[in-house]
Amino acid sequence: MKNRDLDKIYQEGLKDQQITPPDGTWEKIASRLPQEPVQRRALPIWFPLVGAAAVLLLLFNIYLLTQNSTEAPKAVTHESIPDTRDEETGDHPITTQELNQTIQTLVADFENRLQEANKNIDSLKQITRKYHTLISKEEISQLAETQVNERKSSTGQTPSQETREHLTINNQQDHVPSIVQSVPTQPAGAEDAPSTPAAERDPEQDASILIQEPSLEEQLAFDDLSDKNQTEKKNRFSVSTRVAPIFFETGGANLFDQQFSQKKATSEVSFAYGVNIAYNISDRVKLRSGLNKVEVGYQTQEVPYNAAVRSTTLDATESAFTMSSPAPGELNQQLGFFEIPLEMEYVLIDKKFEISLVGGASSLFLDKNNVSLHSSVFSADLGEANNLNKTSFTTNLGFGINYNLTQELKFNLEPMFKYQLNTFKNSDVNPYLFGIYTGFSIHF
Amino acid sequence: MNIKKLVQLCKKQDREAQEKLYRQYSGKLFLMCLKYSDDQQEAEDTLQDGFIKIFEKIDSYKGTGSFEGWMSRIMINTAINRQKQKRLFLTISDDYPEVEDFELPTESVDLEVLLRTIQELPLKYRMVFNLFVLDGYSHKEIAAMLDISEGTSKSNLSRARDLLKKKLSEYFRDNTKKSL
C-alpha cells in the first residue's frame, strides 16, 4: 500500500464529514462566555446626556428633599405616616420608612423625567442628523483632530465629566456640591434602608455604564452634537461700530486738474465712521454690510491766483485801471461719501484672537463736494468740483484682527485698503483709501 | 443569514448569533477536535475551549481569508496547546514493528474506523499526520507549531503512515474474517 493511497483513504473518508457534539455542549460554552455586554447599538449618541441629566435631576431632587426635611420637617411628615421621630433629635427627622417612600416617589419621578428627556433628545437627534448632512467630511475630520488634541491636552477629563459639565444647569450648579455633601449626612437610621443606596447608586452606575467606551464614531457624533449646540448658541448676527483714520492717496495725479500735476499736493488724514452689520453664514464665513461716512480732504498747494477787485475809476486820472495781485494759494477739495460696503470675511484663526481675511466692494454715494481757495490773506469758496461721479465703487481688501472680550463683545481692528474705481470722471485718476478701522462688535 | 452578517453580530458578542455560528460549524469542528484528541471527552473539552477562543478573538478576524479556515486554525491550535500542556511529546517510545504490505481495499472505510485509528496513534505521530495529510500544513509550519525540527516532522509522518497501514490492514483482515 502506497503512502498516497493511505492518505487518500483518510482524506476522502474524513472530507466534508461532521460529527455532532453531544447535547449541552453549547450551554457549557455559553456559560463560560463573558456576560453579554450592553449593546452599543442600543446606546445612541444622546444616551450619555440622558444619563447625566438623570443623575443631576436625582441629585437635585434629593437636595430639595433634604432642604425640606431640614428647614421644614413638617412638610415631609404631614403624610399619613406614623410620627415615630424623637422630637429631641430634630437634626435627623427622617425615618427609614419615610425615606423609603420618598425615594420611591423620587424613582418614579425620575423615570417620568427620563421619558420626557428621551422625547426631547429624539428631536436633538434629528437636528444632529441635519448637521451631519450639512457639514462636510473634511470638517468632521478637522473637528475630530482638534478634539483629539484637546482631549490629549485636558488631562484626566473624561468624556463623562465633560458631559456633566455641559449639562450643568446654571442655577443648579451652585447646589451640586452641597447635594453631594448632604447625602452622606442622612440620619443613621436611613443607612439601614435597603433602597437608599440602590436608588442613589443605580442611576449613576447605569449612567457610567452608558457613558463607558462609546465608540469613536459615537463619541465624534456626540462631540459634534455638543459643538453644534454651541454653534447654535453662537451668535449669528453682529453689529459693530467703527471709526478709522483714512489716508487718501492719489498715486501722483492731481485730482483737481491735470495742469496742477506738478504742484505739491497733500491729502489730510481724515476720518471714516459708521455702523456695520455681519451675518455668520458658517463658522468661518461672514457676510458684512453697513453704512459708513467717509470724509476726504485734498489740497493742492501754490496755486497761483489773482484776486481781482472791481475796476475802480480814480478821480485823479482819466483812465480806468484794474488792481490785481497775483499770489500763491492753496486749493482745497473736501469730499464726503456715504459708503455701503458688501464684504465677505473669512476667519483664518478662530481663537481668543480671531484673524480673518476681508474682501468685497463698496458703493460710494457722493455727499459732500466742496472746493475752496485759501491763502494767507484770502479765502474763497469755489463751489463744487464737477469731475466727480455721484455714485462710484471701490474694491476692498484687508484683514481683521478681533479680540474676544466676551462671547458677545469683540474688539475689532481692521486695516483696509479700498481702491476707488470710478470716483473721478477723469479715468486716469484712481486714488485709493487706506484706513485702520477700529471698533467694538456686539454679537447676538 | 450569511456568514458575514453572522460574524458581524458575533463581533458585537450577540449571544443568538454565537449560538447560530456554533450550530452551523460545531459538526465539522468537533470532527477536527476528535482527530487531534485521545478520546471523545478530550475532543469535547477542546471544542469548548476552541469556541470560546473564537468568540474572544473574533474581532481580530479581518475578513480576508475564509472564516471557516480561520476557525479551524484556532481549533487546531487549541488542540495542540492542550496536548503540549500534557507534555506527552517526550514520553513516547520509538519502538514500532515493521508493517507488512497489503492491498488497498475497494470498499470505503467507516468514518468511525478512520477516526479510531487516528486517535490510537501516539500523539506526536497523530499530530503530524493530521496537520500534514488532513489539514494541509507543510513540514516547516508543523515544525514551528509543535516545536520540533522539520526532520522530526517528516520522520514522524512516516511512522504515522506505517502505523496506520498496519492498523488498517488489521481492520480489513478482521472484516474479511467476519464476512467469511
Coordinates of C-alpha atoms in Angstrom, one line a residue:
Chain A
M1 CA 0.0 0.0 0.0
K2 CA 1.4 3.3 -1.0
N3 CA 1.5 6.4 1.2
R4 CA -0.5 8.2 -1.4
D5 CA -3.3 5.6 -1.2
L6 CA -3.3 5.7 2.5
D7 CA -3.5 9.5 2.6
K8 CA -6.4 9.2 0.0
I9 CA -8.4 6.8 2.2
Y10 CA -8.2 9.2 5.2
Q11 CA -8.6 12.4 3.2
E12 CA -11.7 11.2 1.4
G13 CA -13.1 9.4 4.3
L14 CA -13.0 12.5 6.5
K15 CA -13.8 15.0 3.8
D16 CA -17.0 17.0 4.5
Q17 CA -17.9 14.8 7.3
Q18 CA -19.5 16.1 10.5
I19 CA -19.9 14.6 13.9
T20 CA -22.5 16.5 16.1
P21 CA -21.1 17.2 19.5
P22 CA -23.1 15.9 22.4
D23 CA -26.2 17.9 23.6
G24 CA -25.5 20.5 26.2
T25 CA -22.1 21.5 24.7
W26 CA -23.4 24.9 23.6
E27 CA -24.8 25.5 27.1
K28 CA -21.4 24.8 28.6
I29 CA -19.7 27.1 26.1
A30 CA -22.3 29.9 26.7
S31 CA -21.9 29.6 30.4
R32 CA -18.2 30.3 30.0
L33 CA -18.6 33.2 27.7
P34 CA -18.5 36.7 29.3
Q35 CA -21.8 38.3 30.0
E36 CA -23.4 39.9 27.0
P37 CA -22.2 43.4 27.1
V38 CA -24.7 46.3 26.8
Q39 CA -25.2 46.5 23.1
R40 CA -23.7 49.6 21.6
R41 CA -26.4 49.9 19.1
A42 CA -28.8 50.4 22.0
L43 CA -26.6 53.3 23.1
P44 CA -27.3 56.1 20.8
I45 CA -25.2 59.2 21.0
W46 CA -27.7 61.0 23.2
F47 CA -27.7 58.3 25.9
P48 CA -24.9 59.8 28.0
L49 CA -26.8 63.1 28.0
V50 CA -29.8 61.4 29.4
G51 CA -27.8 59.5 32.0
A52 CA -26.0 62.6 33.1
A53 CA -29.3 64.6 33.1
A54 CA -30.9 61.9 35.1
V55 CA -28.2 61.9 37.7
L56 CA -28.4 65.7 38.0
L57 CA -32.2 65.5 38.4
L58 CA -31.9 62.9 41.0
L59 CA -29.3 64.9 42.9
F60 CA -31.4 68.0 42.6
N61 CA -34.4 66.2 43.9
I62 CA -32.5 64.7 46.8
Y63 CA -31.3 68.2 47.5
L64 CA -34.8 69.6 47.6
L65 CA -35.8 66.8 49.8
T66 CA -33.0 67.4 52.3
Q67 CA -33.8 71.1 52.2
N68 CA -37.4 70.4 53.0
S69 CA -36.6 68.0 55.8
T70 CA -34.2 70.3 57.5
E71 CA -35.9 73.5 57.0
A72 CA -39.5 72.3 57.3
P73 CA -39.7 68.8 58.7
K74 CA -43.5 69.0 58.9
A75 CA -43.7 69.1 55.1
V76 CA -42.4 65.6 54.9
T77 CA -44.2 64.2 57.9
H78 CA -47.7 65.5 57.2
E79 CA -48.4 62.4 55.1
S80 CA -50.2 59.7 57.0
I81 CA -47.1 58.1 58.3
P82 CA -46.9 57.5 62.0
D83 CA -44.7 60.0 63.5
T84 CA -42.0 58.0 65.2
R85 CA -39.5 60.7 65.4
D86 CA -37.8 61.5 68.5
E87 CA -38.5 65.2 69.0
E88 CA -35.2 65.8 70.6
T89 CA -33.2 64.6 67.6
G90 CA -34.5 67.4 65.5
D91 CA -31.4 67.3 63.3
H92 CA -32.3 63.9 61.9
P93 CA -36.1 63.9 61.4
I94 CA -36.5 61.4 58.6
T95 CA -37.3 57.8 59.5
T96 CA -36.4 54.8 57.4
Q97 CA -40.0 54.4 56.2
E98 CA -40.3 57.9 55.2
L99 CA -37.1 57.8 53.4
N100 CA -38.1 54.6 51.6
Q101 CA -41.3 56.2 50.5
T102 CA -39.8 59.5 49.3
I103 CA -37.2 57.6 47.4
Q104 CA -39.8 55.5 45.7
T105 CA -41.6 58.6 44.6
L106 CA -38.3 60.0 43.5
V107 CA -37.5 57.0 41.4
A108 CA -41.0 57.2 39.8
D109 CA -40.5 60.9 39.2
F110 CA -37.0 60.1 37.8
E111 CA -38.5 57.6 35.4
N112 CA -41.1 60.1 34.2
R113 CA -38.4 62.7 33.6
L114 CA -36.3 60.2 31.8
Q115 CA -39.1 59.6 29.4
E116 CA -39.5 63.3 28.8
A117 CA -35.8 63.6 28.3
N118 CA -36.0 60.8 25.8
K119 CA -38.5 62.7 23.8
N120 CA -36.5 65.9 23.8
I121 CA -33.4 64.0 22.9
D122 CA -35.1 62.5 19.9
S123 CA -35.6 65.9 18.4
L124 CA -32.0 66.7 19.2
K125 CA -31.0 63.6 17.3
Q126 CA -32.8 64.8 14.3
I127 CA -31.0 68.2 14.5
T128 CA -27.8 66.3 14.7
R129 CA -28.6 64.4 11.6
K130 CA -29.3 67.5 9.7
Y131 CA -26.0 69.0 10.8
H132 CA -24.3 65.8 9.8
T133 CA -25.6 66.2 6.3
L134 CA -24.6 69.8 6.2
I135 CA -21.1 69.6 7.4
S136 CA -18.6 68.1 5.0
K137 CA -16.4 65.2 5.8
E138 CA -13.3 67.4 6.0
E139 CA -14.9 69.4 8.7
I140 CA -15.7 66.3 10.6
S141 CA -12.1 65.1 10.4
Q142 CA -10.9 68.5 11.3
L143 CA -13.2 68.5 14.2
A144 CA -12.0 65.1 15.2
E145 CA -8.4 66.1 15.0
T146 CA -8.8 69.2 17.1
Q147 CA -10.9 67.4 19.6
V148 CA -8.4 64.6 19.9
N149 CA -5.8 67.2 20.6
E150 CA -8.0 68.9 23.1
R151 CA -8.5 65.6 24.7
K152 CA -4.9 65.0 25.0
S153 CA -4.2 68.4 26.5
S154 CA -7.0 68.3 29.0
T155 CA -5.5 65.8 31.4
G156 CA -7.8 63.4 33.2
Q157 CA -11.0 64.9 32.0
T158 CA -13.2 62.0 30.9
P159 CA -16.0 62.4 28.4
S160 CA -18.4 61.8 31.2
Q161 CA -17.1 64.7 33.2
E162 CA -17.4 66.9 30.2
T163 CA -20.8 65.7 29.5
R164 CA -21.8 66.5 33.0
E165 CA -20.3 69.9 32.7
H166 CA -22.2 70.6 29.5
L167 CA -25.3 69.7 31.2
T168 CA -24.9 71.5 34.4
I169 CA -27.7 74.0 34.6
N170 CA -26.7 77.3 35.9
N171 CA -29.0 77.6 38.8
Q172 CA -28.2 74.1 39.9
Q173 CA -24.5 74.4 39.6
D174 CA -24.1 76.0 43.0
H175 CA -26.2 73.4 44.6
V176 CA -24.5 70.4 43.4
P177 CA -21.6 70.2 45.8
S178 CA -24.0 70.7 48.7
I179 CA -26.1 67.8 47.4
V180 CA -23.2 65.6 47.3
Q181 CA -22.2 66.6 50.8
S182 CA -25.7 66.3 52.1
V183 CA -26.2 62.7 51.0
P184 CA -23.8 61.1 53.5
T185 CA -25.3 63.2 56.3
Q186 CA -28.5 61.3 56.2
P187 CA -29.7 60.1 59.6
A188 CA -28.2 56.9 60.9
G189 CA -31.4 55.1 60.5
A190 CA -31.6 55.8 56.8
E191 CA -28.4 53.9 56.2
D192 CA -30.2 50.7 57.0
A193 CA -32.8 51.3 54.4
P194 CA -32.0 48.9 51.6
S195 CA -33.5 51.0 48.9
T196 CA -31.5 54.1 49.8
P197 CA -28.1 53.1 48.4
A198 CA -29.8 51.4 45.5
A199 CA -31.8 54.4 44.5
E200 CA -28.8 56.6 44.8
R201 CA -26.3 54.4 43.2
D202 CA -28.1 52.6 40.4
P203 CA -28.7 55.6 38.1
E204 CA -25.2 56.7 38.5
Q205 CA -23.9 53.2 37.8
D206 CA -26.2 53.0 34.8
A207 CA -25.0 56.3 33.6
S208 CA -21.4 55.3 34.0
I209 CA -22.1 52.1 32.0
L210 CA -23.8 54.1 29.4
I211 CA -21.1 56.6 29.1
Q212 CA -18.5 53.8 29.2
E213 CA -16.5 53.4 26.0
P214 CA -18.6 55.0 23.4
S215 CA -17.2 54.1 20.0
L216 CA -15.1 56.7 18.3
E217 CA -17.9 57.3 15.8
E218 CA -20.4 57.8 18.6
Q219 CA -18.1 60.0 20.5
L220 CA -17.4 62.0 17.5
A221 CA -21.0 62.4 16.8
F222 CA -21.7 63.3 20.3
D223 CA -19.0 65.9 20.5
D224 CA -20.2 67.1 17.2
L225 CA -23.6 67.5 18.7
S226 CA -22.4 69.4 21.6
D227 CA -20.3 71.6 19.4
K228 CA -23.1 72.3 17.1
N229 CA -25.3 73.2 20.0
Q230 CA -22.7 75.7 21.0
T231 CA -22.6 77.0 17.4
E232 CA -26.3 77.3 17.5
K233 CA -25.9 79.4 20.6
K234 CA -23.1 81.1 18.9
N235 CA -24.4 84.4 17.7
R236 CA -25.1 84.6 14.1
F237 CA -25.5 88.4 13.9
S238 CA -23.2 91.1 15.0
V239 CA -23.3 94.8 14.9
S240 CA -20.2 96.8 15.1
T241 CA -19.3 100.5 15.4
R242 CA -16.2 101.6 13.6
V243 CA -14.0 104.6 13.2
A244 CA -10.9 104.9 11.2
P245 CA -8.3 107.3 10.3
I246 CA -8.3 107.5 6.5
F247 CA -5.2 108.1 4.3
F248 CA -6.1 109.2 0.9
E249 CA -3.6 108.6 -1.9
T250 CA -3.9 109.7 -5.4
G251 CA -1.0 107.9 -6.9
G252 CA 0.7 111.1 -8.2
A253 CA -2.1 112.5 -10.2
N254 CA -3.8 115.7 -9.3
L255 CA -7.5 115.2 -8.7
F256 CA -8.4 118.8 -9.4
D257 CA -6.8 119.4 -12.7
Q258 CA -4.0 117.9 -14.7
Q259 CA -2.4 121.2 -15.0
F260 CA -1.6 121.0 -11.3
S261 CA 0.1 117.7 -11.6
Q262 CA 3.5 119.3 -11.0
K263 CA 2.2 121.1 -7.9
K264 CA 2.7 119.8 -4.5
A265 CA -0.5 118.1 -3.3
T266 CA -1.3 116.6 0.0
S267 CA -4.2 114.8 1.5
E268 CA -5.1 115.4 5.1
V269 CA -5.7 112.5 7.4
S270 CA -9.4 112.3 7.7
F271 CA -11.9 110.0 9.3
A272 CA -14.4 107.4 8.5
Y273 CA -17.0 106.2 10.9
G274 CA -20.1 104.1 10.7
V275 CA -22.0 101.0 11.7
N276 CA -21.6 97.6 10.3
I277 CA -23.7 94.5 10.5
A278 CA -22.4 91.0 9.9
Y279 CA -24.1 87.7 9.4
N280 CA -22.3 84.4 10.0
I281 CA -23.0 82.2 7.0
S282 CA -21.0 79.5 8.6
D283 CA -18.5 79.2 11.3
R284 CA -15.8 80.7 9.2
V285 CA -17.6 82.9 6.7
K286 CA -19.3 86.2 7.4
L287 CA -21.3 88.4 5.1
R288 CA -21.0 92.1 6.1
S289 CA -22.6 95.3 5.2
G290 CA -23.3 98.6 6.8
L291 CA -23.2 102.3 6.4
N292 CA -20.1 104.5 6.8
K293 CA -19.4 108.1 6.4
V294 CA -16.1 108.8 4.7
E295 CA -14.5 112.3 4.7
V296 CA -11.6 113.1 2.4
G297 CA -9.6 116.3 2.2
Y298 CA -7.2 117.1 -0.6
Q299 CA -5.0 120.2 -1.0
T300 CA -3.1 121.4 -4.0
Q301 CA -0.6 124.0 -2.9
E302 CA 0.9 127.0 -4.6
V303 CA -1.9 127.5 -7.0
P304 CA -1.4 131.0 -8.4
Y305 CA -4.4 133.1 -8.3
N306 CA -5.4 136.7 -8.9
A307 CA -7.6 138.4 -6.5
A308 CA -9.4 140.8 -8.7
V309 CA -11.1 143.8 -7.4
R310 CA -13.8 145.6 -9.1
S311 CA -12.3 148.1 -11.5
T312 CA -12.1 151.5 -10.0
T313 CA -12.0 154.7 -11.7
L314 CA -9.8 157.1 -9.9
D315 CA -10.7 160.7 -9.9
A316 CA -7.2 161.8 -10.4
T317 CA -6.8 160.0 -13.6
E318 CA -8.9 159.9 -16.6
S319 CA -8.1 156.3 -17.4
A320 CA -9.6 153.4 -15.5
F321 CA -7.3 150.6 -14.3
T322 CA -7.6 147.3 -12.6
M323 CA -5.8 146.4 -9.4
S324 CA -4.8 142.9 -9.2
S325 CA -2.3 141.0 -7.0
P326 CA -1.2 137.6 -8.2
A327 CA -0.3 135.4 -5.3
P328 CA 0.1 131.7 -4.5
G329 CA -2.8 130.0 -2.7
E330 CA -3.9 126.6 -1.7
L331 CA -6.7 124.8 -3.5
N332 CA -8.6 122.7 -1.0
Q333 CA -11.0 120.0 -2.1
Q334 CA -13.3 118.4 0.5
L335 CA -15.1 115.3 -0.4
G336 CA -17.5 113.2 1.6
F337 CA -19.2 109.9 0.8
F338 CA -21.7 107.6 2.2
E339 CA -20.3 104.2 1.8
I340 CA -22.3 101.0 1.7
P341 CA -19.9 98.0 1.8
L342 CA -20.7 94.5 0.9
E343 CA -17.9 92.3 2.1
M344 CA -17.1 88.7 2.9
E345 CA -15.0 87.9 5.9
Y346 CA -13.2 84.5 6.1
V347 CA -12.0 83.6 9.5
L348 CA -8.4 82.1 9.4
I349 CA -7.8 81.7 13.1
D350 CA -10.8 81.3 15.4
K351 CA -9.3 81.6 18.9
K352 CA -9.4 84.2 21.5
F353 CA -7.7 86.3 18.9
E354 CA -9.5 86.0 15.6
I355 CA -7.7 86.7 12.4
S356 CA -9.7 87.0 9.2
L357 CA -9.4 88.0 5.6
V358 CA -11.8 90.6 4.3
G359 CA -12.7 91.2 0.7
G360 CA -15.5 92.9 -1.1
A361 CA -16.7 96.1 -2.7
S362 CA -18.3 99.3 -1.6
S363 CA -20.8 101.7 -3.2
L364 CA -19.9 105.3 -2.6
F365 CA -22.5 108.0 -2.8
L366 CA -21.2 111.5 -3.1
D367 CA -22.4 113.6 -0.2
K368 CA -20.0 116.5 0.1
N369 CA -18.2 118.2 -2.7
N370 CA -16.6 121.5 -2.0
V371 CA -13.6 123.3 -3.4
S372 CA -12.1 126.3 -1.8
L373 CA -9.1 128.6 -2.2
H374 CA -7.1 129.6 0.7
S375 CA -4.2 132.0 1.1
S376 CA -2.8 134.0 4.0
V377 CA -4.9 136.9 3.1
F378 CA -7.8 135.5 1.3
S379 CA -10.3 132.7 1.3
A380 CA -12.9 131.9 -1.3
D381 CA -15.4 129.2 -1.8
L382 CA -15.2 128.0 -5.4
G383 CA -18.2 125.7 -5.3
E384 CA -18.4 122.1 -6.4
A385 CA -15.9 120.2 -8.4
N386 CA -17.6 118.8 -11.5
N387 CA -15.2 115.9 -12.1
L388 CA -16.8 113.6 -9.6
N389 CA -19.3 110.9 -10.1
K390 CA -22.3 110.9 -7.9
T391 CA -22.1 107.2 -7.4
S392 CA -18.9 105.2 -7.5
F393 CA -17.4 102.0 -6.3
T394 CA -14.4 100.7 -4.5
T395 CA -12.9 97.3 -4.2
N396 CA -11.9 96.5 -0.7
L397 CA -9.3 94.2 0.7
G398 CA -7.9 93.9 4.2
F399 CA -7.7 91.8 7.2
G400 CA -9.3 91.8 10.6
I401 CA -7.9 91.2 14.0
N402 CA -10.7 90.6 16.5
Y403 CA -10.2 90.1 20.2
N404 CA -13.0 88.3 22.0
L405 CA -13.6 90.2 25.2
T406 CA -16.6 88.1 26.0
Q407 CA -18.8 85.7 24.0
E408 CA -20.9 88.7 22.9
L409 CA -18.3 91.5 22.7
K410 CA -15.4 91.8 20.4
F411 CA -12.8 94.4 19.8
N412 CA -12.0 94.8 16.1
L413 CA -9.0 96.2 14.3
E414 CA -9.1 96.1 10.5
P415 CA -6.6 97.6 8.2
M416 CA -8.5 98.0 5.0
F417 CA -7.4 99.0 1.5
K418 CA -10.1 100.5 -0.7
Y419 CA -9.3 101.1 -4.3
Q420 CA -11.6 103.7 -6.0
L421 CA -12.8 102.6 -9.4
N422 CA -14.7 105.5 -10.9
T423 CA -14.9 108.2 -8.3
F424 CA -13.4 110.7 -10.7
K425 CA -14.6 111.3 -14.2
N426 CA -11.1 111.7 -15.5
S427 CA -10.5 108.0 -15.7
D428 CA -6.7 108.1 -15.3
V429 CA -7.1 109.0 -11.7
N430 CA -7.8 106.1 -9.4
P431 CA -7.0 107.0 -5.9
Y432 CA -7.2 104.7 -3.0
L433 CA -8.1 104.9 0.6
F434 CA -6.3 103.2 3.4
G435 CA -8.0 103.1 6.8
I436 CA -7.4 101.4 10.0
Y437 CA -10.8 100.7 11.3
T438 CA -11.3 100.1 15.0
G439 CA -14.4 99.4 16.9
F440 CA -16.4 97.1 19.0
S441 CA -18.9 94.5 17.8
I442 CA -21.8 93.0 19.7
H443 CA -22.8 89.5 18.7
F444 CA -26.3 88.3 19.2
Chain B
M1 CA -28.3 34.7 7.4
N2 CA -25.0 34.8 5.6
I3 CA -21.7 34.2 7.3
K4 CA -20.6 37.8 7.0
K5 CA -23.6 39.1 8.9
L6 CA -23.2 36.3 11.4
V7 CA -19.6 37.3 12.1
Q8 CA -20.6 40.9 12.4
L9 CA -23.1 40.1 15.0
C10 CA -20.7 37.8 16.8
K11 CA -18.2 40.7 16.9
K12 CA -20.8 42.5 18.9
Q13 CA -21.0 39.5 21.2
D14 CA -24.6 38.8 20.2
R15 CA -25.4 35.6 22.0
E16 CA -28.0 34.5 19.5
A17 CA -25.5 34.9 16.6
Q18 CA -22.9 33.0 18.6
E19 CA -25.2 30.1 19.0
K20 CA -26.1 30.1 15.3
L21 CA -22.4 30.1 14.5
Y22 CA -21.9 27.2 16.8
R23 CA -24.8 25.2 15.4
Q24 CA -23.5 25.8 11.9
Y25 CA -19.9 24.8 12.4
S26 CA -19.8 22.6 15.5
G27 CA -20.1 19.3 13.5
K28 CA -17.1 20.0 11.3
L29 CA -15.0 21.4 14.1
F30 CA -15.9 18.6 16.5
L31 CA -14.7 16.1 14.0
M32 CA -11.5 18.1 13.8
C33 CA -11.2 18.0 17.6
L34 CA -11.7 14.3 17.6
K35 CA -8.9 13.8 15.2
Y36 CA -6.5 15.7 17.3
S37 CA -7.6 14.2 20.6
D38 CA -7.1 11.0 22.5
D39 CA -10.8 10.4 23.1
Q40 CA -14.2 11.9 22.9
Q41 CA -14.0 13.7 26.3
E42 CA -10.8 15.4 25.3
A43 CA -12.4 16.4 22.0
E44 CA -15.3 17.9 23.7
D45 CA -13.1 20.0 26.0
T46 CA -11.1 21.1 23.1
L47 CA -14.2 22.1 21.2
Q48 CA -15.4 24.2 24.1
D49 CA -12.1 25.9 24.6
G50 CA -11.8 26.5 20.8
F51 CA -15.2 28.1 20.5
I52 CA -14.6 30.4 23.4
K53 CA -11.3 31.4 21.8
I54 CA -13.2 32.0 18.5
F55 CA -15.7 34.3 20.2
E56 CA -13.0 36.1 22.2
K57 CA -10.7 36.7 19.2
I58 CA -13.4 37.3 16.5
D59 CA -12.5 41.0 16.4
S60 CA -9.1 40.0 15.0
Y61 CA -10.7 38.3 12.0
K62 CA -10.4 40.9 9.3
G63 CA -12.5 39.1 6.7
T64 CA -9.6 38.5 4.3
G65 CA -9.5 34.7 4.3
S66 CA -12.2 32.1 4.8
F67 CA -13.9 32.3 8.1
E68 CA -14.1 28.5 8.4
G69 CA -10.4 28.3 7.8
W70 CA -9.8 30.8 10.5
M71 CA -11.9 28.9 12.9
S72 CA -10.2 25.6 12.0
R73 CA -6.8 27.1 12.7
I74 CA -7.9 28.3 16.1
M75 CA -9.4 24.9 16.9
I76 CA -6.1 23.1 15.8
N77 CA -4.0 25.5 17.9
T78 CA -6.3 24.9 20.8
A79 CA -5.9 21.1 20.4
I80 CA -2.1 21.4 20.1
N81 CA -1.8 23.6 23.1
R82 CA -3.9 21.1 25.1
Q83 CA -1.5 18.4 24.1
K84 CA 1.5 20.5 24.8
Q85 CA 0.2 21.1 28.3
K86 CA 0.0 17.3 28.8
R87 CA 3.7 17.2 28.0
L88 CA 3.4 13.9 26.3
F89 CA 5.5 14.7 23.4
L90 CA 8.6 13.4 25.1
T91 CA 7.2 10.2 26.6
I92 CA 6.6 8.1 23.5
S93 CA 8.8 5.2 22.7
D94 CA 10.0 4.8 19.2
D95 CA 9.7 1.0 19.1
Y96 CA 7.3 0.1 16.3
P97 CA 7.2 -3.2 14.3
E98 CA 7.6 -3.3 10.5
V99 CA 4.4 -3.3 8.6
E100 CA 3.5 -6.0 6.0
D101 CA 2.3 -4.7 2.7
F102 CA -1.3 -5.2 1.9
E103 CA -3.7 -4.4 -1.0
L104 CA -5.9 -1.4 -0.9
P105 CA -9.4 -2.4 -0.1
T106 CA -12.0 -1.4 -2.7
E107 CA -14.8 -0.6 -0.2
S108 CA -14.7 2.7 1.7
V109 CA -13.7 2.7 5.4
D110 CA -16.1 3.8 8.1
L111 CA -15.6 7.3 9.5
E112 CA -15.6 5.7 12.9
V113 CA -12.7 3.4 12.0
L114 CA -10.7 6.2 10.4
L115 CA -11.1 8.3 13.5
R116 CA -10.3 5.5 15.9
T117 CA -7.1 4.5 14.0
I118 CA -6.0 8.2 14.1
Q119 CA -6.8 8.5 17.8
E120 CA -4.9 5.4 18.6
L121 CA -1.7 6.8 17.0
P122 CA 0.8 8.1 19.6
L123 CA 0.4 11.7 20.0
K124 CA 3.3 13.1 18.0
Y125 CA 2.5 10.9 15.1
R126 CA -1.1 11.8 15.2
M127 CA -0.4 15.4 15.2
V128 CA 1.9 15.4 12.3
F129 CA -0.3 13.1 10.2
N130 CA -3.4 15.3 10.9
L131 CA -1.6 18.5 10.2
F132 CA 0.2 17.3 7.1
V133 CA -2.2 14.9 5.4
L134 CA -5.6 16.1 6.5
D135 CA -5.2 19.8 7.2
G136 CA -2.6 20.7 4.6
Y137 CA 0.2 22.2 6.7
S138 CA 3.8 22.0 5.4
H139 CA 6.6 20.3 7.5
K140 CA 8.0 23.8 8.1
E141 CA 4.8 25.0 9.6
I142 CA 4.3 21.8 11.6
A143 CA 7.8 22.1 12.9
A144 CA 7.0 25.6 14.2
M145 CA 3.7 24.6 15.6
L146 CA 4.9 21.6 17.5
D147 CA 8.3 23.0 18.4
I148 CA 10.1 20.2 16.6
S149 CA 12.5 20.1 13.7
E150 CA 11.4 19.6 10.1
G151 CA 13.3 16.3 10.0
T152 CA 11.4 15.1 13.1
S153 CA 8.1 16.1 11.4
K154 CA 9.0 14.1 8.3
S155 CA 10.1 11.0 10.2
N156 CA 7.0 11.3 12.5
L157 CA 4.8 11.4 9.4
S158 CA 6.5 8.3 8.0
R159 CA 6.0 6.5 11.3
A160 CA 2.4 7.6 11.4
R161 CA 1.7 6.3 8.0
D162 CA 3.3 2.9 8.8
L163 CA 1.2 2.6 11.9
L164 CA -2.0 3.5 10.1
K165 CA -1.2 1.0 7.4
K166 CA -0.8 -1.7 10.0
K167 CA -4.0 -0.7 11.7
L168 CA -6.0 -0.6 8.5
S169 CA -4.6 -4.0 7.4
E170 CA -5.7 -5.4 10.7
Y171 CA -9.1 -3.9 10.3
F172 CA -9.5 -5.3 6.9
R173 CA -8.3 -8.7 7.9
D174 CA -10.8 -8.7 10.8
N175 CA -13.5 -7.6 8.5
T176 CA -12.8 -10.3 6.0
K177 CA -12.8 -12.9 8.7
K178 CA -16.2 -11.6 9.9
S179 CA -17.7 -11.7 6.5
L180 CA -16.4 -15.2 5.8

